[in-house]
XYZ file of C-alpha atoms in Angstrom:
774
model
C 96.950 -140.867 -23.933
C 98.058 -144.034 -25.741
C 97.718 -147.173 -23.652
C 99.834 -149.380 -25.952
C 103.407 -149.067 -27.167
C 104.512 -150.579 -30.493
C 108.263 -151.144 -30.956
C 109.711 -151.716 -34.423
C 113.369 -151.657 -35.455
C 113.264 -148.866 -38.068
C 112.108 -145.218 -37.858
C 110.761 -145.407 -41.440
C 108.746 -148.503 -40.564
C 107.478 -146.787 -37.403
C 106.318 -143.794 -39.428
C 104.394 -145.997 -41.886
C 102.750 -148.155 -39.190
C 101.827 -145.142 -37.080
C 99.282 -143.916 -39.636
C 97.426 -147.263 -39.628
C 97.021 -147.520 -35.851
C 94.679 -145.360 -33.793
C 95.324 -142.903 -30.961
C 95.595 -145.782 -28.470
C 98.979 -146.716 -29.947
C 102.347 -145.009 -29.680
C 104.942 -146.302 -32.193
C 108.679 -146.073 -31.583
C 111.798 -147.749 -32.985
C 114.843 -149.488 -31.535
C 117.099 -148.616 -34.492
C 117.960 -152.296 -34.939
C 119.564 -154.426 -32.233
C 119.990 -152.829 -28.802
C 121.612 -155.833 -27.083
C 124.462 -157.944 -28.451
C 127.684 -159.695 -27.506
C 130.387 -157.233 -26.346
C 132.623 -155.849 -29.072
C 135.957 -156.093 -27.258
C 135.852 -159.612 -25.804
C 134.589 -163.066 -26.772
C 131.514 -162.603 -24.577
C 130.733 -166.332 -24.363
C 131.150 -168.494 -21.258
C 132.086 -171.750 -22.959
C 132.241 -173.719 -19.681
C 128.661 -172.722 -18.781
C 127.014 -174.209 -21.882
C 128.115 -171.329 -24.116
C 126.183 -168.788 -22.084
C 126.276 -165.444 -23.954
C 127.304 -162.381 -21.958
C 125.006 -159.815 -23.532
C 125.507 -156.082 -23.149
C 123.887 -152.876 -24.407
C 125.375 -151.938 -27.773
C 127.545 -148.819 -27.718
C 125.391 -145.804 -28.564
C 122.102 -147.615 -27.854
C 121.849 -146.849 -24.129
C 119.875 -143.680 -24.874
C 117.506 -145.577 -27.180
C 116.882 -148.203 -24.520
C 116.327 -145.522 -21.886
C 113.738 -143.823 -24.118
C 111.940 -147.156 -24.647
C 111.838 -147.824 -20.894
C 110.546 -144.304 -20.316
C 107.802 -144.764 -22.928
C 106.743 -148.079 -21.338
C 106.103 -146.637 -17.857
C 102.558 -145.416 -18.491
C 101.540 -148.233 -20.882
C 99.414 -151.334 -20.306
C 100.551 -153.296 -23.365
C 103.681 -153.513 -25.486
C 103.624 -154.930 -29.028
C 107.045 -156.013 -30.301
C 107.012 -155.729 -34.098
C 110.562 -156.044 -35.524
C 111.044 -157.869 -38.833
C 109.574 -161.400 -39.032
C 112.869 -163.314 -39.116
C 115.452 -164.680 -36.679
C 117.152 -161.321 -36.197
C 113.809 -159.600 -35.638
C 112.806 -162.268 -33.115
C 116.072 -161.738 -31.223
C 115.534 -157.961 -31.159
C 112.042 -158.514 -29.720
C 113.361 -160.986 -27.129
C 116.146 -158.678 -25.934
C 113.783 -155.711 -25.604
C 111.217 -157.860 -23.764
C 113.896 -158.900 -21.254
C 114.869 -155.266 -20.676
C 111.318 -153.954 -20.106
C 109.814 -157.046 -18.462
C 107.298 -156.182 -15.772
C 104.404 -158.020 -14.110
C 102.186 -155.037 -14.903
C 102.900 -155.174 -18.634
C 101.216 -157.320 -21.260
C 103.931 -158.060 -23.854
C 102.979 -159.410 -27.285
C 104.784 -160.243 -30.522
C 103.219 -159.175 -33.823
C 104.530 -160.044 -37.283
C 103.424 -159.074 -40.774
C 104.770 -159.797 -44.234
C 103.782 -156.452 -45.720
C 103.250 -152.957 -44.346
C 99.726 -152.289 -45.564
C 96.671 -151.202 -43.585
C 94.996 -154.609 -43.945
C 98.107 -156.568 -42.945
C 98.808 -154.336 -39.924
C 95.207 -154.449 -38.675
C 95.117 -158.237 -39.055
C 98.412 -158.692 -37.206
C 97.243 -156.647 -34.231
C 93.989 -158.595 -34.066
C 95.978 -161.805 -33.511
C 99.096 -160.964 -31.462
C 101.289 -163.850 -30.368
C 104.301 -164.562 -28.192
C 108.029 -164.493 -28.894
C 109.172 -167.659 -30.685
C 111.980 -168.922 -28.447
C 112.983 -171.603 -30.948
C 113.655 -168.884 -33.497
C 115.532 -166.878 -30.842
C 117.684 -169.921 -30.018
C 118.491 -170.405 -33.700
C 119.632 -166.786 -33.852
C 121.673 -167.167 -30.658
C 123.333 -170.315 -31.988
C 124.214 -168.611 -35.290
C 125.524 -165.511 -33.497
C 127.681 -167.588 -31.124
C 128.991 -169.785 -33.939
C 130.030 -166.704 -35.901
C 131.595 -165.133 -32.803
C 133.602 -168.292 -31.995
C 134.962 -168.514 -35.531
C 135.589 -164.786 -35.922
C 137.055 -164.076 -32.480
C 139.187 -167.217 -32.240
C 140.536 -167.594 -35.780
C 141.076 -163.884 -36.528
C 143.662 -163.366 -33.732
C 145.498 -166.404 -35.076
C 145.741 -164.656 -38.455
C 146.950 -161.512 -36.694
C 149.821 -163.420 -35.097
C 150.757 -165.181 -38.318
C 150.255 -162.218 -40.682
C 149.166 -158.843 -39.325
C 146.455 -157.219 -37.214
C 143.120 -156.368 -38.815
C 142.451 -159.558 -40.754
C 139.207 -161.435 -40.212
C 137.759 -164.884 -40.725
C 134.120 -165.897 -40.772
C 132.095 -169.087 -40.806
C 130.356 -168.179 -44.094
C 132.611 -165.373 -45.327
C 135.696 -167.618 -45.461
C 133.839 -170.295 -47.448
C 132.650 -167.713 -49.987
C 136.251 -166.509 -50.334
C 137.417 -170.122 -50.717
C 134.989 -170.594 -53.617
C 136.414 -167.510 -55.361
C 139.993 -168.696 -54.812
C 139.158 -172.226 -55.990
C 137.635 -170.818 -59.179
C 140.740 -168.681 -59.755
C 142.935 -171.776 -59.353
C 140.780 -173.588 -61.936
C 141.190 -170.690 -64.359
C 144.974 -170.605 -63.919
C 145.246 -174.383 -64.345
C 143.009 -174.386 -67.419
C 144.746 -175.205 -70.695
C 142.974 -173.822 -73.748
C 142.334 -176.215 -76.578
C 141.858 -175.165 -80.160
C 138.861 -176.311 -82.159
C 137.189 -175.253 -85.392
C 133.614 -174.968 -86.592
C 132.403 -174.986 -90.187
C 129.237 -173.125 -91.188
C 127.532 -173.517 -94.553
C 125.529 -170.751 -96.231
C 122.790 -172.567 -98.195
C 119.938 -171.736 -100.564
C 116.606 -173.566 -100.832
C 115.055 -174.355 -104.203
C 113.017 -171.154 -103.721
C 116.303 -169.211 -103.337
C 115.789 -168.517 -99.591
C 119.064 -168.426 -97.647
C 119.956 -169.860 -94.219
C 122.988 -171.156 -92.316
C 123.690 -174.700 -91.079
C 126.557 -175.929 -88.910
C 128.649 -179.037 -89.541
C 127.821 -181.600 -86.866
C 128.750 -185.221 -87.712
C 130.851 -187.449 -89.942
C 129.688 -191.025 -90.558
C 127.061 -190.635 -87.831
C 129.522 -189.554 -85.123
C 130.108 -186.062 -83.742
C 132.964 -184.429 -85.545
C 135.869 -182.642 -83.835
C 138.157 -180.404 -85.888
C 141.258 -179.525 -83.897
C 143.384 -177.421 -86.254
C 143.363 -175.206 -89.341
C 144.766 -177.886 -91.696
C 141.971 -180.317 -90.814
C 139.378 -177.532 -91.148
C 140.704 -176.634 -94.598
C 140.668 -180.283 -95.702
C 137.058 -180.727 -94.538
C 136.018 -177.510 -96.301
C 137.601 -178.682 -99.579
C 135.712 -181.989 -99.339
C 132.408 -180.264 -98.528
C 132.743 -177.952 -101.549
C 132.468 -180.962 -103.869
C 129.425 -182.585 -102.265
C 125.690 -182.211 -102.930
C 123.477 -180.949 -100.056
C 120.121 -182.634 -99.374
C 117.495 -182.054 -96.690
C 117.468 -185.318 -94.751
C 114.871 -184.859 -91.974
C 112.644 -182.039 -90.711
C 111.365 -182.375 -87.149
C 108.867 -179.940 -85.647
C 108.112 -179.958 -81.957
C 105.916 -177.734 -79.838
C 107.566 -176.660 -76.590
C 106.317 -174.721 -73.598
C 108.406 -172.252 -71.675
C 107.036 -171.806 -68.180
C 107.129 -168.518 -66.244
C 109.687 -167.942 -63.521
C 108.787 -168.195 -59.846
C 108.312 -164.890 -58.009
C 111.440 -163.490 -56.412
C 113.081 -164.744 -53.256
C 115.955 -162.742 -51.785
C 118.719 -164.494 -53.710
C 117.004 -164.382 -57.111
C 116.119 -160.714 -56.583
C 119.774 -159.917 -55.868
C 120.884 -161.906 -58.918
C 118.444 -160.261 -61.335
C 119.123 -156.751 -59.995
C 122.830 -157.385 -60.619
C 122.173 -158.668 -64.158
C 119.741 -155.909 -65.161
C 121.098 -152.854 -63.338
C 124.548 -153.869 -62.046
C 123.269 -153.364 -58.476
C 125.413 -154.826 -55.713
C 123.611 -157.167 -53.322
C 123.963 -154.544 -50.614
C 122.385 -151.825 -52.785
C 119.537 -154.117 -53.792
C 118.689 -154.799 -50.152
C 118.877 -151.125 -49.194
C 116.502 -150.091 -51.982
C 114.181 -153.035 -51.236
C 114.140 -152.009 -47.552
C 112.924 -148.546 -48.588
C 110.140 -150.049 -50.728
C 109.108 -152.387 -47.906
C 109.085 -149.799 -45.127
C 107.116 -147.261 -47.113
C 107.307 -144.454 -49.677
C 105.219 -141.253 -49.693
C 102.704 -141.891 -52.497
C 100.579 -138.790 -53.120
C 97.211 -138.850 -51.317
C 97.886 -142.400 -50.040
C 100.632 -141.102 -47.784
C 103.464 -143.395 -46.678
C 102.790 -146.790 -48.259
C 104.646 -150.094 -48.165
C 105.111 -151.145 -51.800
C 106.563 -154.651 -51.521
C 106.396 -157.564 -49.101
C 109.270 -158.499 -46.776
C 112.432 -158.829 -48.843
C 114.359 -161.397 -46.758
C 112.777 -164.695 -47.694
C 113.618 -168.019 -49.321
C 110.034 -169.075 -49.947
C 108.104 -168.775 -53.227
C 104.757 -169.057 -51.452
C 102.154 -166.423 -52.375
C 99.000 -165.447 -50.464
C 95.812 -166.512 -52.232
C 94.487 -162.938 -52.142
C 97.575 -161.696 -54.015
C 97.199 -164.477 -56.606
C 93.548 -163.520 -57.152
C 94.465 -159.845 -57.552
C 97.225 -160.692 -60.044
C 94.901 -162.894 -62.131
C 92.263 -160.136 -62.229
C 94.892 -157.607 -63.325
C 96.216 -159.925 -66.070
C 92.700 -160.557 -67.415
C 91.977 -156.829 -67.518
C 95.292 -155.624 -69.026
C 96.409 -158.583 -71.157
C 93.188 -160.483 -71.794
C 91.776 -163.801 -70.611
C 94.054 -165.709 -73.004
C 96.981 -164.852 -70.700
C 95.313 -166.168 -67.529
C 96.018 -169.881 -66.825
C 93.072 -172.143 -65.935
C 94.555 -172.673 -62.462
C 96.923 -170.393 -60.522
C 100.619 -171.149 -60.945
C 102.015 -172.654 -57.732
C 105.795 -172.841 -57.239
C 107.610 -175.359 -55.081
C 109.913 -174.092 -52.351
C 113.336 -175.639 -51.851
C 113.701 -178.217 -49.101
C 116.006 -176.066 -46.942
C 113.831 -172.938 -47.216
C 112.376 -171.664 -43.940
C 109.046 -170.787 -45.631
C 108.267 -168.229 -42.919
C 107.269 -165.512 -45.382
C 105.827 -165.047 -48.814
C 107.931 -164.438 -51.883
C 108.916 -160.842 -52.667
C 105.968 -159.257 -54.464
C 104.147 -155.927 -54.797
C 101.690 -155.345 -51.953
C 99.069 -154.229 -54.490
C 99.499 -156.152 -57.763
C 97.424 -153.631 -59.723
C 99.783 -150.767 -58.702
C 101.905 -150.579 -61.844
C 105.390 -149.036 -61.793
C 104.371 -146.194 -64.123
C 101.506 -145.186 -61.822
C 103.949 -144.343 -59.011
C 107.087 -143.486 -60.987
C 106.891 -139.798 -60.034
C 107.191 -140.669 -56.324
C 110.201 -142.977 -56.649
C 113.901 -142.409 -57.114
C 115.470 -143.900 -60.225
C 116.788 -146.920 -58.286
C 113.478 -147.453 -56.468
C 111.601 -147.374 -59.758
C 113.971 -149.872 -61.383
C 113.726 -152.361 -58.523
C 109.962 -151.999 -58.050
C 109.463 -152.526 -61.807
C 111.578 -155.675 -61.671
C 109.646 -157.083 -58.680
C 106.272 -156.142 -60.146
C 106.967 -157.629 -63.598
C 108.386 -160.844 -62.182
C 105.372 -161.351 -59.912
C 102.708 -160.565 -62.509
C 104.512 -162.735 -65.094
C 104.643 -165.610 -62.565
C 100.813 -165.832 -62.761
C 100.578 -165.666 -66.570
C 100.282 -168.542 -69.015
C 103.322 -170.398 -70.323
C 104.751 -169.345 -73.676
C 104.313 -171.761 -76.588
C 107.108 -172.130 -79.146
C 107.418 -174.235 -82.273
C 110.944 -175.606 -82.612
C 112.108 -176.881 -85.968
C 115.260 -179.008 -86.370
C 116.528 -179.670 -89.902
C 119.289 -182.204 -90.612
C 121.134 -181.903 -93.925
C 123.444 -184.496 -95.484
C 126.477 -183.865 -97.666
C 128.013 -187.248 -98.457
C 129.177 -188.762 -95.142
C 128.847 -185.378 -93.437
C 125.786 -184.122 -91.568
C 124.830 -180.498 -90.827
C 122.063 -179.128 -88.623
C 120.072 -175.920 -88.251
C 117.501 -175.168 -85.560
C 114.889 -172.434 -85.437
C 112.104 -171.436 -83.094
C 108.897 -169.539 -83.698
C 106.813 -168.070 -80.898
C 103.242 -169.303 -81.296
C 101.990 -167.679 -78.079
C 104.173 -165.279 -76.060
C 102.423 -165.806 -72.701
C 104.485 -164.482 -69.776
C 107.262 -163.488 -72.192
C 105.096 -160.532 -73.207
C 105.985 -158.942 -69.856
C 109.215 -160.433 -68.516
C 112.316 -162.444 -69.429
C 115.134 -163.374 -67.055
C 118.646 -162.304 -68.022
C 121.425 -164.847 -68.458
C 124.743 -165.145 -66.634
C 126.460 -166.623 -69.684
C 129.641 -164.994 -70.882
C 129.044 -163.937 -74.485
C 132.601 -162.833 -75.229
C 132.976 -165.605 -77.827
C 130.263 -164.614 -80.249
C 128.699 -167.635 -81.898
C 125.978 -165.626 -83.562
C 125.272 -168.413 -86.024
C 124.127 -170.615 -83.137
C 121.280 -168.298 -82.275
C 117.883 -169.653 -83.184
C 115.669 -167.742 -85.596
C 113.154 -168.115 -88.390
C 113.791 -170.778 -91.011
C 112.611 -170.737 -94.651
C 110.157 -173.374 -95.860
C 111.727 -176.552 -97.254
C 110.847 -180.200 -97.658
C 112.575 -183.465 -96.883
C 114.845 -184.717 -99.722
C 114.953 -181.214 -101.209
C 118.196 -180.363 -102.965
C 120.037 -177.304 -101.621
C 122.620 -175.005 -103.205
C 125.885 -174.224 -101.425
C 126.818 -170.521 -101.443
C 129.924 -170.635 -99.267
C 131.627 -172.409 -96.366
C 133.099 -170.520 -93.401
C 135.639 -172.189 -91.094
C 136.091 -170.457 -87.747
C 138.714 -170.920 -85.053
C 137.642 -171.260 -81.404
C 139.276 -172.035 -78.086
C 137.765 -173.800 -75.124
C 137.093 -171.339 -72.300
C 137.909 -171.685 -68.587
C 135.059 -171.480 -66.079
C 134.040 -167.827 -65.639
C 134.898 -165.862 -62.522
C 132.062 -165.193 -60.125
C 130.008 -162.050 -60.341
C 127.836 -161.076 -57.370
C 124.875 -162.718 -59.106
C 126.627 -166.018 -59.832
C 128.336 -166.162 -56.417
C 124.999 -165.679 -54.643
C 123.522 -168.362 -56.895
C 126.370 -170.758 -56.036
C 126.067 -170.047 -52.295
C 122.331 -170.681 -52.460
C 122.715 -173.901 -54.472
C 125.256 -175.172 -51.938
C 123.029 -174.220 -48.980
C 125.604 -171.737 -47.657
C 124.351 -168.708 -45.735
C 120.839 -167.321 -45.654
C 119.010 -164.554 -47.584
C 119.862 -161.985 -44.920
C 123.613 -162.742 -45.075
C 124.436 -162.582 -48.797
C 124.783 -158.790 -49.030
C 127.052 -158.658 -45.960
C 129.250 -161.445 -47.363
C 129.706 -159.606 -50.679
C 130.735 -156.423 -48.849
C 132.989 -158.107 -46.287
C 135.254 -159.966 -48.704
C 135.875 -156.692 -50.543
C 136.237 -154.421 -47.498
C 138.962 -156.699 -46.095
C 140.800 -156.540 -49.459
C 140.487 -160.290 -49.920
C 138.922 -159.739 -53.336
C 138.541 -156.956 -55.839
C 135.989 -156.520 -58.589
C 137.302 -156.095 -62.102
C 134.615 -155.553 -64.738
C 132.019 -156.876 -62.311
C 133.850 -160.156 -61.569
C 135.518 -161.216 -58.315
C 139.298 -161.623 -58.452
C 141.030 -162.828 -55.270
C 143.933 -160.654 -54.122
C 147.240 -162.168 -53.050
C 146.094 -161.552 -49.481
C 142.851 -163.409 -50.142
C 144.764 -166.390 -51.528
C 147.213 -166.414 -48.597
C 144.455 -166.279 -45.988
C 142.338 -168.910 -47.754
C 145.259 -171.297 -48.126
C 146.152 -170.945 -44.431
C 142.555 -171.432 -43.261
C 141.686 -174.376 -45.489
C 144.883 -176.214 -44.545
C 144.332 -175.687 -40.804
C 140.535 -175.949 -40.671
C 139.783 -178.434 -43.446
C 136.686 -179.825 -41.757
C 135.183 -176.407 -40.996
C 136.133 -174.032 -43.825
C 134.410 -175.994 -46.565
C 131.131 -175.902 -48.441
C 129.616 -179.132 -47.105
C 130.216 -178.348 -43.440
C 128.839 -174.818 -43.750
C 125.717 -176.096 -45.523
C 125.261 -178.786 -42.861
C 125.498 -176.123 -40.150
C 122.791 -174.036 -41.860
C 120.577 -177.131 -41.917
C 121.186 -177.737 -38.206
C 120.308 -174.119 -37.404
C 117.019 -174.723 -39.226
C 116.526 -177.791 -37.016
C 116.967 -175.578 -33.939
C 114.313 -173.201 -35.259
C 111.997 -176.132 -35.978
C 112.505 -177.469 -32.454
C 114.134 -180.751 -33.515
C 117.653 -179.897 -32.244
C 118.935 -178.333 -29.033
C 121.025 -175.230 -29.681
C 123.532 -175.928 -26.918
C 124.113 -179.476 -28.236
C 124.731 -177.997 -31.693
C 127.383 -175.669 -30.251
C 129.029 -178.458 -28.239
C 129.311 -180.657 -31.330
C 130.843 -177.810 -33.323
C 133.241 -176.573 -30.626
C 134.783 -179.954 -29.865
C 136.152 -180.274 -33.366
C 136.799 -176.543 -33.790
C 138.867 -176.192 -30.607
C 141.011 -179.202 -31.545
C 141.745 -177.632 -34.940
C 142.425 -174.271 -33.313
C 145.039 -175.664 -30.925
C 146.739 -177.506 -33.746
C 146.667 -174.461 -36.028
C 148.235 -172.255 -33.347
C 151.320 -174.510 -33.477
C 151.396 -175.563 -37.125
C 149.732 -172.859 -39.265
C 152.190 -171.453 -41.754
C 151.583 -168.475 -44.003
C 153.090 -169.265 -47.379
C 154.160 -166.128 -49.282
C 153.154 -165.892 -52.947
C 156.193 -166.777 -55.125
C 157.245 -164.621 -58.091
C 159.863 -164.885 -60.862
C 161.407 -161.548 -59.838
C 165.049 -161.758 -58.712
C 166.244 -159.953 -55.578
C 168.500 -157.009 -56.467
C 170.821 -157.756 -53.549
C 171.262 -161.552 -53.465
C 169.612 -162.886 -56.638
C 167.077 -165.145 -54.920
C 163.425 -165.047 -55.955
C 161.219 -162.373 -54.426
C 157.911 -163.318 -52.807
C 154.777 -161.326 -51.993
C 154.249 -160.761 -48.292
C 151.655 -158.660 -46.552
C 151.519 -156.054 -43.826
C 148.758 -153.773 -42.581
C 149.845 -151.287 -45.274
C 149.296 -153.820 -48.071
C 151.357 -156.221 -50.164
C 155.066 -155.839 -50.835
C 157.911 -157.799 -52.384
C 160.344 -159.440 -49.980
C 163.398 -161.573 -50.592
C 162.724 -165.294 -50.146
C 166.083 -165.435 -48.340
C 164.717 -163.496 -45.340
C 166.019 -163.088 -42.646
C 169.493 -163.460 -44.215
C 168.488 -160.925 -46.877
C 166.032 -158.243 -45.802
C 165.586 -156.493 -49.155
C 162.020 -155.356 -49.868
C 160.308 -153.268 -52.533
C 156.855 -152.228 -53.617
C 155.187 -153.715 -56.679
C 152.500 -152.998 -59.236
C 150.647 -155.152 -61.748
C 150.698 -154.843 -65.506
C 147.652 -154.994 -67.795
C 147.596 -158.807 -67.580
C 147.778 -158.832 -63.779
C 151.451 -159.883 -63.678
C 153.401 -158.605 -60.651
C 156.229 -156.203 -61.563
C 158.533 -154.272 -59.176
C 157.573 -150.643 -58.693
C 160.110 -148.025 -59.672
C 162.174 -147.057 -56.644
C 161.689 -143.427 -55.565
C 164.640 -141.139 -56.298
C 166.552 -140.256 -53.110
C 167.481 -136.538 -52.853
C 170.272 -134.772 -50.982
C 167.744 -132.590 -49.141
C 166.653 -133.870 -45.733
C 163.259 -133.877 -44.082
C 162.753 -130.775 -41.889
C 160.877 -132.866 -39.323
C 163.079 -135.966 -38.852
C 166.189 -135.198 -40.973
C 165.969 -138.363 -43.064
C 166.524 -137.978 -46.841
C 163.608 -136.781 -48.938
C 162.521 -138.882 -51.931
C 160.627 -138.052 -55.078
C 157.373 -140.022 -55.359
C 154.560 -140.309 -57.896
C 150.995 -139.722 -56.662
C 147.514 -139.363 -58.080
C 148.178 -135.725 -58.987
C 151.781 -136.058 -60.148
C 155.203 -135.978 -58.477
C 155.749 -134.771 -54.913
C 158.433 -134.836 -52.219
C 158.080 -137.138 -49.234
C 160.132 -138.347 -46.308
C 161.975 -141.647 -46.851
C 161.062 -142.498 -43.266
C 157.406 -143.110 -44.168
C 155.196 -144.353 -42.515
C 156.907 -143.256 -39.262
C 157.281 -139.740 -40.702
C 154.540 -138.498 -43.032
C 156.106 -135.222 -44.168
C 155.210 -134.235 -47.761
C 155.246 -131.092 -49.896
C 154.790 -130.124 -53.570
C 157.865 -130.655 -55.709
C 158.126 -126.979 -56.742
C 157.872 -125.559 -53.189
C 160.603 -124.751 -50.691
C 160.540 -125.996 -47.113
C 159.985 -122.427 -45.845
C 157.060 -121.862 -48.213
C 155.560 -125.194 -47.186
C 155.704 -124.232 -43.505
C 153.920 -120.948 -44.213
C 151.252 -122.643 -46.370
C 150.607 -125.539 -43.984
C 150.553 -123.275 -40.970
C 148.974 -119.940 -41.932
C 150.390 -118.204 -38.827
C 152.585 -115.242 -38.036
C 156.075 -116.200 -36.814
C 157.534 -114.235 -33.888
C 161.088 -113.600 -32.757
C 160.419 -115.466 -29.517
C 161.900 -118.966 -29.234
C 160.247 -122.155 -28.037
C 161.761 -123.189 -24.638
C 161.433 -126.885 -25.614
C 162.916 -127.125 -29.142
C 164.278 -123.603 -29.806
C 162.072 -123.156 -32.910
C 160.208 -119.882 -33.444
C 156.909 -119.347 -31.646
C 153.967 -118.509 -33.867
C 150.737 -116.613 -33.351
C 147.804 -118.977 -33.785
C 144.049 -118.640 -33.450
C 141.993 -121.296 -31.702
C 138.476 -121.864 -30.460
C 139.043 -119.562 -27.491
C 141.063 -116.811 -29.188
C 144.702 -116.180 -30.136
C 147.731 -117.730 -28.459
C 151.439 -118.388 -28.963
C 152.598 -121.902 -29.827
C 155.581 -123.654 -31.373
C 155.776 -123.370 -35.174
C 156.936 -127.024 -35.316
C 153.496 -128.306 -34.242
C 152.533 -131.183 -34.168
C 156.131 -132.387 -33.635
C 156.426 -129.947 -30.744
C 153.207 -129.171 -28.867
C 154.449 -126.342 -26.655
C 151.867 -123.583 -25.994
C 152.982 -120.445 -24.198
C 150.736 -119.663 -21.232
C 149.150 -116.197 -21.052
C 150.886 -114.398 -18.186
C 149.398 -111.640 -16.021
C 150.976 -109.067 -13.762
C 148.989 -110.380 -10.790
C 151.105 -111.971 -8.066
C 150.000 -115.299 -6.566
C 148.158 -114.508 -3.282
C 149.394 -117.653 -1.508
C 151.697 -116.952 1.436
C 155.345 -117.592 0.654
C 154.794 -118.031 -3.124
C 156.647 -115.776 -5.542
C 154.782 -116.918 -8.654
C 152.385 -114.945 -10.842
C 148.978 -115.929 -12.176
C 148.786 -117.445 -15.654
C 145.673 -117.867 -17.785
C 145.044 -121.567 -18.488
C 142.287 -123.719 -20.011
C 140.464 -126.503 -18.224
C 139.612 -129.975 -19.485
C 136.497 -128.674 -21.268
C 138.140 -125.542 -22.614
C 136.845 -123.226 -19.890
C 139.515 -120.605 -18.914
C 140.833 -120.159 -15.352
C 143.900 -118.627 -13.672
C 146.561 -120.686 -11.922
C 149.960 -120.124 -10.341
C 153.052 -120.228 -12.588
C 154.804 -122.380 -9.949
C 152.394 -125.292 -10.528
C 152.626 -128.100 -9.393
C 154.498 -126.761 -6.316
C 151.714 -124.203 -5.871
C 148.208 -125.285 -6.866
C 146.354 -122.023 -6.351
C 143.569 -121.425 -8.938
C 140.774 -118.911 -9.403
C 138.033 -118.744 -12.065
C 138.603 -115.060 -12.900
C 140.642 -112.041 -11.812
C 137.384 -110.319 -10.822
C 136.713 -113.163 -8.382
C 140.187 -112.624 -6.884
C 139.516 -108.905 -6.500
C 136.216 -109.635 -4.726
C 137.987 -112.034 -2.353
C 140.633 -109.432 -1.574
C 137.977 -106.755 -0.978
C 136.131 -109.033 1.401
C 139.314 -109.774 3.357
C 140.119 -106.090 3.697
C 136.687 -105.263 5.081
């Protein structure tokens, strides 16, 4: 029998670890957190130094019971959740639940799920890091204070169901700020002029007009462009200077969480959430032929670029073997980690550098293969030599004008042989002539021949909207959030309908703009990038032991509570104005929101209460939706007029009383036909004693029965009568078949509640009567 219990947070991780440990170990999982703040209340005693009121998470009581049961006959418990703040908190909560003087409780951490890493971790078990636990507690309480105290304020001012978050709201603010920049941006026209030229050897190339009289030239309109072109046609073209420079392009650092999410989005259009799910699978283990379940990558939640020396050595050996010694740098490439990084783990890398993607492709899903390939290539390339390029810049004179052309030649491809990072740049304005390429041979002072001149109109572009990749990059650069939070942030701002993705870019909804405006006006010092970044830094200080977590919370709450009290009195939700006139009073309509979504409302409310739905045209402009046609026919359920509406599958009839009444039917179907189709039952001549509608034969879990045909509006069910008289003295009722709370049938008196006689079966009643007679 196993004498030690190992507790991890994931069943897949448990399965992988189990094969590396001997018969003395039993491995089980907690399925994530088992203890947390309660879901229905704040769960924080602010007066008692923000003491959290922890409780067992709904649905996890059974898991915790199984863990406690497994611990009973064990001598040692090894807590092995993920090696981050959340994992440390999981370990701490479980330790508190199973704590016993008889038990030896240890904490083990590992960066990769391989046999060597697991064995090494269990050779050197440690203790729970309380500083890391306190950092997690502080973050959890901060998020709870913001979420549970600001969200109800939004409910009162707007509608129930909205949410605010310490990091989420700042990410939304950044999207809204960018949208405001785009709307305020005024495009400016400018022109470029490109010359097609020939060398003396008749080789062609293109050069772009750059300067006039030694100063950068700006051409703002077509007339100026045409004048410049006419002047240039008359001038001789001479090679002025040729400059050649050797440049080195260094390899990229191995992935951290944020860069992995960015590159997966650029290469495969993966969401941050999908990237983390697939990475989790690769980390916890995949069934790889004779190797069995094998962890393929190191821990994927990290902000450190540090790499273990053994992995560097393996990568260098692989590069020498597969690419040649020319691709191996004299010394290993070492990458600096950002100042705010926690540096608790290595970068994301393959656990076995020599395990190429193609070797294991047959065992991976398409998404797993794509992500593993990306991680593997990035890591191997990070230990290859820099690429060497020769860049040539040629300046050409034409009178007082100057033109330039630049070209690059790859002398040595280095890491570029294996991997190149994708760009976030928007290439919608195609300046193909700007792209560097090979240049023909020419000499200084050489005369050139002009073939043609091409003027081209351009417009300055507004800053691009954020994609998931660029938003994660911006959050990281501003020190907002942590690797483990980015995926949740991306999902949250979409789930709450604060943003929507259009062609992969975040667009704030009207609701998102309304909420952001209200929050930033009322919580200026809290819902902003600098404060959120400062808070992340202070949480790091708690983990490092240089700041007390309770003092951090006190400092935050003092300012937060003051803002909250002020906002409760002064926060105003400003509707989004439109140019649409109200049909009833002529005032402008505005966009307001309810739990059912946005709608147009008269700005003269409450004097004018006219409302209507709206849609958006191809350019995103709000336009009133066509009003549904009101019919003479009334709803058979509530007697309000029916209206004709347009749905996903065409026109249909619906009650005008929606959402209170949700009656609908196909446009070509009668009310009687709809009743028969919706309720495939046989109508009887018997009437319902409650609403006088016909009773219908229905079939349920426990057999057939009679019920009102107007269900669910009328829920009458006819009891099954028997000819057996109630045996109670003085009662003239008969026994009726009924169903108990759990569906089990029994017989009770028809005079209930005056008579409460019951019996489980008629046979039981007969037996009782027989016994009495004898």
